[in-house]
Tab-separated table of C-alpha atoms in Angstrom:
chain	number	residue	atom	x	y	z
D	1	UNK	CA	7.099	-1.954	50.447
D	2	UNK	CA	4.323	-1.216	47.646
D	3	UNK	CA	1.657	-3.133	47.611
D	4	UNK	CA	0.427	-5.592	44.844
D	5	UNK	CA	-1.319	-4.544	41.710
D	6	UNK	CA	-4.964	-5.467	41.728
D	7	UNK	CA	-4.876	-6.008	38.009
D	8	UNK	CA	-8.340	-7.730	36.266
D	9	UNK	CA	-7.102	-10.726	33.575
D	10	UNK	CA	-5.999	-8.939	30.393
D	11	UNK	CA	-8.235	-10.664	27.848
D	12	UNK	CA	-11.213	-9.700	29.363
D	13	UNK	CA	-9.676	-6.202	29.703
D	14	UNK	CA	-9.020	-6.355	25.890
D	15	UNK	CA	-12.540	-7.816	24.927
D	16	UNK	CA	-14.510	-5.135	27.504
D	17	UNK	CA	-12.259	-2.569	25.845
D	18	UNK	CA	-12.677	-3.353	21.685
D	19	UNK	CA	-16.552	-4.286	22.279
D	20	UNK	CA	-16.995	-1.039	24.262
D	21	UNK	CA	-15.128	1.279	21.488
D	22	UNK	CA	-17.037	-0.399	18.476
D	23	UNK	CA	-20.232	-1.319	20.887
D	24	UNK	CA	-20.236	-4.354	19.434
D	25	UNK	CA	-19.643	-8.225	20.683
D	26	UNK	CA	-19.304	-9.349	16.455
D	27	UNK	CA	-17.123	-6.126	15.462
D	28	UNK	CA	-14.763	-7.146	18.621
D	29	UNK	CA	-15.039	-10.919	17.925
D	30	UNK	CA	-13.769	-9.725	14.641
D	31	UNK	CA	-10.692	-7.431	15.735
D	32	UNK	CA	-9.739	-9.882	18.128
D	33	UNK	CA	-9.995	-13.241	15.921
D	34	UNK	CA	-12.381	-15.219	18.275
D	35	UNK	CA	-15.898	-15.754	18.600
D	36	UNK	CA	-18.710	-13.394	19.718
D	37	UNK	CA	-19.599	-15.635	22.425
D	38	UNK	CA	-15.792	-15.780	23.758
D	39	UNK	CA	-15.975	-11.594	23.474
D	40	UNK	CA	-19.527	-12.222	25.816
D	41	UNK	CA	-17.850	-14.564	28.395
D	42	UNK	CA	-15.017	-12.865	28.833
D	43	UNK	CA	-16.898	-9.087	29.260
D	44	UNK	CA	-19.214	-11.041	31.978
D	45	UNK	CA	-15.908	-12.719	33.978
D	46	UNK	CA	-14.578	-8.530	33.861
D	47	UNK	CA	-18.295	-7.597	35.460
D	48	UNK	CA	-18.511	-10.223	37.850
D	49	UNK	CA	-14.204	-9.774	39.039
D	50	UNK	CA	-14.971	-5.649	39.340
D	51	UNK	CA	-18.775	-6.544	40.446
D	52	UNK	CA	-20.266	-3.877	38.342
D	53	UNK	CA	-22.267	-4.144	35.117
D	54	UNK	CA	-20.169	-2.525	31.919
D	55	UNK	CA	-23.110	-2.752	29.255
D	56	UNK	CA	-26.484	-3.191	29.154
D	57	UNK	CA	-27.750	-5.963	26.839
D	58	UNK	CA	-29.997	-4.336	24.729
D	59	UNK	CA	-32.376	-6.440	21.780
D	60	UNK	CA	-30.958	-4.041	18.853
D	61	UNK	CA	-27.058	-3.999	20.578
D	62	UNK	CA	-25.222	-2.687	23.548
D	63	UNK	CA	-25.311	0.582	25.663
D	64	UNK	CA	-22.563	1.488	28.049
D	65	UNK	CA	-23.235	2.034	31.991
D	66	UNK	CA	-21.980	4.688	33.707
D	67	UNK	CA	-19.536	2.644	34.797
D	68	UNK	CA	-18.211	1.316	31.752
D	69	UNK	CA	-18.096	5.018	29.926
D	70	UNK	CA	-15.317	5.801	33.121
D	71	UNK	CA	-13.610	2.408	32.234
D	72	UNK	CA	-12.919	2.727	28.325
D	73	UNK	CA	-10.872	5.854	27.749
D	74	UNK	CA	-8.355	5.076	30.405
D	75	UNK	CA	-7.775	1.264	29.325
D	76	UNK	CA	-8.219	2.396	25.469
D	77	UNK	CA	-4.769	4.828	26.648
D	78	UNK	CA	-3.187	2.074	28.412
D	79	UNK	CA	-3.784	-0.616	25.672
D	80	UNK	CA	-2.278	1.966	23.115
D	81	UNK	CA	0.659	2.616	24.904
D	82	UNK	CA	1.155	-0.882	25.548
D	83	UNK	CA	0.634	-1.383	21.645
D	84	UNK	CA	3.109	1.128	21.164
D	85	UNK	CA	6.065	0.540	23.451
D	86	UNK	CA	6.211	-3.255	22.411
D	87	UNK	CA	6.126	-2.503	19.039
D	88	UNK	CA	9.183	0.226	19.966
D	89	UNK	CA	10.789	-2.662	21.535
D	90	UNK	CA	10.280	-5.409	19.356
D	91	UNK	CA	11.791	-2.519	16.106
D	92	UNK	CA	15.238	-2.368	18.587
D	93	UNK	CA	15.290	-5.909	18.232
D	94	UNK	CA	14.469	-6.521	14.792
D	95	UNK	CA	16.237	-3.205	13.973
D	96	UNK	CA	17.893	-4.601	11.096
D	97	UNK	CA	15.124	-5.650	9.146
D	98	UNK	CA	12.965	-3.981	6.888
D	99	UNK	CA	9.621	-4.854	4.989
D	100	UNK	CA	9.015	-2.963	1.641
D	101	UNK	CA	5.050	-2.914	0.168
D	102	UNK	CA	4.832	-1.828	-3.334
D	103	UNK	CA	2.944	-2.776	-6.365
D	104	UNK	CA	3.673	-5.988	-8.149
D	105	UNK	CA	5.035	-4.284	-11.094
D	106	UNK	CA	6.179	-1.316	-9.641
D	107	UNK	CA	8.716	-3.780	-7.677
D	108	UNK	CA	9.303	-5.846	-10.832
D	109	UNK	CA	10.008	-2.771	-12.729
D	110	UNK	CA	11.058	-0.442	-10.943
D	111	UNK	CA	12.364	-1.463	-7.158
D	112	UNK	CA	14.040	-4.637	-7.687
D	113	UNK	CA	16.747	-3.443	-10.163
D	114	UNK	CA	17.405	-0.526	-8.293
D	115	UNK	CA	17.517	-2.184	-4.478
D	116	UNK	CA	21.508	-3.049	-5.401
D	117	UNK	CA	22.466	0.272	-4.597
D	118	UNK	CA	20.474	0.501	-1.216
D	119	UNK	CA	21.811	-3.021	0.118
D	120	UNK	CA	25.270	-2.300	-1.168
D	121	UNK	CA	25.205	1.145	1.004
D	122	UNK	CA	23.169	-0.645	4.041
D	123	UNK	CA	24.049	-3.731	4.331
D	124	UNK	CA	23.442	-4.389	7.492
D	125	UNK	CA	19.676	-4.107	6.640
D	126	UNK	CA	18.495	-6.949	5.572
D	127	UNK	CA	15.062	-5.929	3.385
D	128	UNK	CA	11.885	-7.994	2.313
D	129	UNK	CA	9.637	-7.096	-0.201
D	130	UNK	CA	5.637	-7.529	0.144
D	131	UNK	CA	4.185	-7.082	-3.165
D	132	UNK	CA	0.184	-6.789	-3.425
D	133	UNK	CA	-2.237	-4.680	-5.388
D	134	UNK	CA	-4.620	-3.935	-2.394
D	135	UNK	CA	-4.010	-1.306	-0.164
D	136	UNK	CA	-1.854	-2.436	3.133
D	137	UNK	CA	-2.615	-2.536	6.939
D	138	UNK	CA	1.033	-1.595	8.011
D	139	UNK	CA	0.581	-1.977	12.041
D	140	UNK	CA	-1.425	-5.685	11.087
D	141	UNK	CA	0.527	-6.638	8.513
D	142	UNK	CA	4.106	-5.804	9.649
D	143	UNK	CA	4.367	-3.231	6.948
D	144	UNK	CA	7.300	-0.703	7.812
D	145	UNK	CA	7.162	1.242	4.659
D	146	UNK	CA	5.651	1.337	1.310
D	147	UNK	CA	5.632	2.555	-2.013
D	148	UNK	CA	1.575	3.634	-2.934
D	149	UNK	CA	0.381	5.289	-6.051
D	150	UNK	CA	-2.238	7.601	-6.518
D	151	UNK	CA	-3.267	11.188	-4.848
D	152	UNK	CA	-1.423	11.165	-1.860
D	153	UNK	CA	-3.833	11.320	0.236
D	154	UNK	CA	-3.104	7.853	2.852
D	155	UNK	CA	-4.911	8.438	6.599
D	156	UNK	CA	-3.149	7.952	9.070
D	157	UNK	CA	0.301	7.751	7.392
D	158	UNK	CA	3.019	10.123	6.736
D	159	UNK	CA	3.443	11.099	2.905
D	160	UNK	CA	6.053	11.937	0.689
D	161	UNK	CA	5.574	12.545	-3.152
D	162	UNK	CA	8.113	10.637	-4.863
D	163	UNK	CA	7.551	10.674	-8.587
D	164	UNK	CA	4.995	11.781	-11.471
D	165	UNK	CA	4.275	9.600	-14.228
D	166	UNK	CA	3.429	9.941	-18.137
D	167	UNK	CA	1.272	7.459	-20.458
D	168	UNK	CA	2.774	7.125	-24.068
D	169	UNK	CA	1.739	4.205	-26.195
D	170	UNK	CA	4.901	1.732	-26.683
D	171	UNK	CA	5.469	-1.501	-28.876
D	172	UNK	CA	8.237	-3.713	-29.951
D	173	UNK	CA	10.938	-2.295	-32.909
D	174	UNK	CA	10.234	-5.437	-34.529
D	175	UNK	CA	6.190	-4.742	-34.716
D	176	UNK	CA	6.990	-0.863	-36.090
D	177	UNK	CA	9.358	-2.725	-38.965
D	178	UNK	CA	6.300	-5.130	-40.042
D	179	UNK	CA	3.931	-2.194	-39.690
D	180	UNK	CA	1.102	-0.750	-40.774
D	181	UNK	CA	2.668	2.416	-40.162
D	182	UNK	CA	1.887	4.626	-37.061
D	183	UNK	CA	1.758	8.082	-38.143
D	184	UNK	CA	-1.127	9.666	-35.751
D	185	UNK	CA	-3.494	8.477	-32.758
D	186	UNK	CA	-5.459	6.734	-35.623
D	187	UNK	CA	-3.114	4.600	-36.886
D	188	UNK	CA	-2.840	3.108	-33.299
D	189	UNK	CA	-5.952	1.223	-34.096
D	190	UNK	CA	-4.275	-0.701	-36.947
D	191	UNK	CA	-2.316	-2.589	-34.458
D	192	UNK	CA	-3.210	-5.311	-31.613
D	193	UNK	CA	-3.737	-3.101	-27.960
D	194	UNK	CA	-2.415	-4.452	-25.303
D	195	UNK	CA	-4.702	-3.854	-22.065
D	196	UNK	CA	-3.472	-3.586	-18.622
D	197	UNK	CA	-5.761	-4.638	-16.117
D	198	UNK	CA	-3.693	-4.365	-13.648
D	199	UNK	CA	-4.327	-0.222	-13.407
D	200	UNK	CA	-5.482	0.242	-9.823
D	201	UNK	CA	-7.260	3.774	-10.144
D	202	UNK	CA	-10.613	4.892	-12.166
D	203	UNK	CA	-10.189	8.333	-14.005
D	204	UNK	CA	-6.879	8.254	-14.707
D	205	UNK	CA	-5.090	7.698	-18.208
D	206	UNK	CA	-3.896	5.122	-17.734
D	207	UNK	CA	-6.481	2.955	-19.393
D	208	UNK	CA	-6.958	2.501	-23.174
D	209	UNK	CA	-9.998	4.150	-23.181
D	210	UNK	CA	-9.579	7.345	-21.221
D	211	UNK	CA	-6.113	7.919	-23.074
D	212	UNK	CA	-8.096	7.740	-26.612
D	213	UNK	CA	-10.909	9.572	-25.441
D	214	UNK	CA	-8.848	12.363	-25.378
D	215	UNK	CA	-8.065	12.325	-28.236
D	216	UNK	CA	-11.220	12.336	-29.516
D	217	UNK	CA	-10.946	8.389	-30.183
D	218	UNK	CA	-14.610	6.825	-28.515
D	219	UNK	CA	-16.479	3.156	-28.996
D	220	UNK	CA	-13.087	1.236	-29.995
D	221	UNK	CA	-13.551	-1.851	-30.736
D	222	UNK	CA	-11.272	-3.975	-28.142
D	223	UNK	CA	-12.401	-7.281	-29.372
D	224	UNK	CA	-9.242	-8.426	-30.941
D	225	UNK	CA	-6.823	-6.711	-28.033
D	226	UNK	CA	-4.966	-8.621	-25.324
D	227	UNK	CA	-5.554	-8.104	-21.782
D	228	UNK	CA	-3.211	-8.843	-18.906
D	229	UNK	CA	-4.065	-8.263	-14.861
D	230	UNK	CA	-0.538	-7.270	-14.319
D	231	UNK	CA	1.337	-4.333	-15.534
D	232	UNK	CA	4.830	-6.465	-15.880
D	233	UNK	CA	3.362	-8.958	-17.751
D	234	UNK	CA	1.903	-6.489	-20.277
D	235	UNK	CA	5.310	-4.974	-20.606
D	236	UNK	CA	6.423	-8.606	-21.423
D	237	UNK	CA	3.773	-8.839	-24.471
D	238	UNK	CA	5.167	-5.535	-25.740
D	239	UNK	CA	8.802	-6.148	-25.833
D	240	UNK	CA	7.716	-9.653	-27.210
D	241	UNK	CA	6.323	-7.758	-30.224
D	242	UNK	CA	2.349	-8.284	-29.121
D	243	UNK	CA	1.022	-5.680	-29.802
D	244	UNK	CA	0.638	-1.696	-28.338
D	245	UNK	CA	0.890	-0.906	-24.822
D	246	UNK	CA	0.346	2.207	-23.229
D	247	UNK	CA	3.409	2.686	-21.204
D	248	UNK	CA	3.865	4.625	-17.802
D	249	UNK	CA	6.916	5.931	-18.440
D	250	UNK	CA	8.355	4.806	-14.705
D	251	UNK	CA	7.367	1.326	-15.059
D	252	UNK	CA	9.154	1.426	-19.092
D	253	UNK	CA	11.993	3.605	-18.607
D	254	UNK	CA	14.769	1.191	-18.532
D	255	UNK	CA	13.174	-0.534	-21.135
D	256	UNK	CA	12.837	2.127	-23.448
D	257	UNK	CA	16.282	3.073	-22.662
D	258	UNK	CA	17.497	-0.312	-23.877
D	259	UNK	CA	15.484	-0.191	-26.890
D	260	UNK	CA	13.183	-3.291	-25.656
D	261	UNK	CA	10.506	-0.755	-26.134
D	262	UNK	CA	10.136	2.183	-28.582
D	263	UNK	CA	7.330	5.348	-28.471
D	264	UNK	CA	6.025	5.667	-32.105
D	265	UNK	CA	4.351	8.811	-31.312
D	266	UNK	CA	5.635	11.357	-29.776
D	267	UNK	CA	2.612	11.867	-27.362
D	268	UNK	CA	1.872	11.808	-24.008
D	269	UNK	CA	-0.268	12.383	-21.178
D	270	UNK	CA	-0.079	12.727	-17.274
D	271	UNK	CA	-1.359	9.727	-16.039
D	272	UNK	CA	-3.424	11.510	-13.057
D	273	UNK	CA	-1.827	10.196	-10.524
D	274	UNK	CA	1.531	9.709	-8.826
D	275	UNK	CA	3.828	7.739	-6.513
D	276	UNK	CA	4.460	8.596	-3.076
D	277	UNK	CA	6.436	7.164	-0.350
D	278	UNK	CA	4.389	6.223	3.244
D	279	UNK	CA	5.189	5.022	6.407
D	280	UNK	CA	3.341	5.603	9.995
D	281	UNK	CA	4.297	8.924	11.538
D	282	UNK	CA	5.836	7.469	14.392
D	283	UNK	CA	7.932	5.122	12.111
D	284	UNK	CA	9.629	8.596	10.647
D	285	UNK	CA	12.294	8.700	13.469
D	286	UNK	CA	13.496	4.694	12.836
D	287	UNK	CA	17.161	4.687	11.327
D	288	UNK	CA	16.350	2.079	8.803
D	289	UNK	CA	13.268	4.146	7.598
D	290	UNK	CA	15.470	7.021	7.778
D	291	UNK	CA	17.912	5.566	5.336
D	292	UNK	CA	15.593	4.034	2.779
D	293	UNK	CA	13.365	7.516	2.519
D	294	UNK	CA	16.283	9.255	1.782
D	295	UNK	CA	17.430	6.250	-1.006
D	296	UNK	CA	14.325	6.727	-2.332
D	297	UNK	CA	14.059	10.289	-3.402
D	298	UNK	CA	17.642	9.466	-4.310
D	299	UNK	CA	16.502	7.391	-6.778
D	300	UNK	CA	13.392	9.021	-7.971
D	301	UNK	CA	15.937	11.621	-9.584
D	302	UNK	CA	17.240	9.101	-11.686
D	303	UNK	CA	15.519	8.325	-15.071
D	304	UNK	CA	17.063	4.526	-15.244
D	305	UNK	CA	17.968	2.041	-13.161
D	306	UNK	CA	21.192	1.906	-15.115
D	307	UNK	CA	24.367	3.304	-12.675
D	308	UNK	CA	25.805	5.534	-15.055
């Protein structure tokens, strides 16, 4: 018969381990959502069960003993795979649901009236959309896949390039019929601007101020514009007959199609950046993820949300 496991208590195991890797009692207190002092007590009850010093206290921080440099890379490998096969275990039992991150307006616009088709061909999925504007843990926050925009260029996630985008300035029908006309970049000016604050990257068109600029267009005068810190509600003031928005032609293509929105100029520009599907590598081989990849670059092909 095998004997027992001589096991030490696995919260001091956890709080040797994350102070060791970041040598740090505050950077572990902060991983693991207690206090530095509960990080301290609980490395000291680990020292005094194996009765061997892990770190030496030192004034500017902590220093690792012999001992404890043998100690971390096998329990860093055991509390990885222990991350990993419960998280394997708790997808087979939640299997059937799946958490979507995107943009606020990119789900407004763009995801929501779309998702029909992928819960009408799955479902047995049962899907929940996170929308925020910041950048996503996915392992912390429960993320399974997302939607991101910009470069491409994610660590530590798998990356698929999705779609490119345009910026052409749109308005209202109703505000080209009351005019002043809009005949050139210029006349632009002649109308109320409608800013979108809710652009997430710097160099890119898809401000007011880099799309004029290259056109030559510097110092406007944005004193009488309207700004908005969402891209759906600035879309909203445009088809309301605001003013001028410059429009990312993903974000305004069913609108456009409609005739909510109109281009008065035949211009545009590549916004500088682009949408990209991401998940964790080791998410890839999931059936769910598997199904809603493939919807996506289904959809990415299609220039409305309209079926036909």
């Amino acid at each position: 018969m095998p004997s027992a496991r001589r096991l030490p208590p696995l919260n001091a195991i956890r709080a040797f381990e994350s102070a060791a890797r970041q040598e740090s009692f505050v950077a572990a207190a902060d991983e693991l959502h207690v206090t530095a002092s509960a990080i301290s007590q609980q490395v000291k009850s680990l020292e005094e069960w194996l009765g061997l010093e892990l770190f030496v206290r030192q004034p500017r921080g902590l220093m690792l003993t012999d001992a404890g440099r043998r100690y971390l890379p096998t329990l860093t490998e055991m509390l990885d795979r222990l991350s990993d096969e419960t998280r394997r275990l708790l997808d087979t039992r939640q299997d059937q649901s799946l958490t979507v991150t995107a943009m606020p307006s990119l789900a407004a616009l763009w995801l929501v009236p779309r998702l029909h088709r992928f819960t009408d061909k799955h479902p047995d999925i049962c899907v929940r959309i996170a929308t925020s504007s910041r950048l996503m843990d996915y392992t912390r926050e429960g993320i399974d896949v997302g939607i991101r925009y910009g470069l491409g260029n994610y660590a530590a996630l798998h990356t698929e390039h999705l779609m490119d985008e345009d910026i052409t300035p749109v308005c209202s029908p109703l505000l080209l019929q009351k005019g002043p006309p809009i005949n050139s970049v210029e006349d632009l000016l002649q109308h109320r601007l409608l800013v979108d604050g809710g652009s997430p990257l710097p160099n890119t068109r898809i401000c007011w101020e880099q799309w004029l600029k290259a056109f030559g267009l510097e110092d406007v005068d944005f004193s009488s514009s309207l700004a908005f810190d969402d891209t759906h509600l600035t879309t909203m003031a445009a088809t309301a007959g605001r003013g001028i928005m410059l429009g990312r032609s993903v974000l305004i293509a069913d609108a456009v199609a409609s005739g909510a929105l109109v281009r008065p100029l035949d211009i545009a520009l590549p916004a500088g950046a682009s949408y990209h599907f991401a998940c964790p590598e080791d998410y890839l081989d999931l059936p769910k993820i598997q199904a809603f990849r493939a919807w996506l670059h289904e959809e990415a092909q299609r220039p409305t949300s309209d079926d036909n």
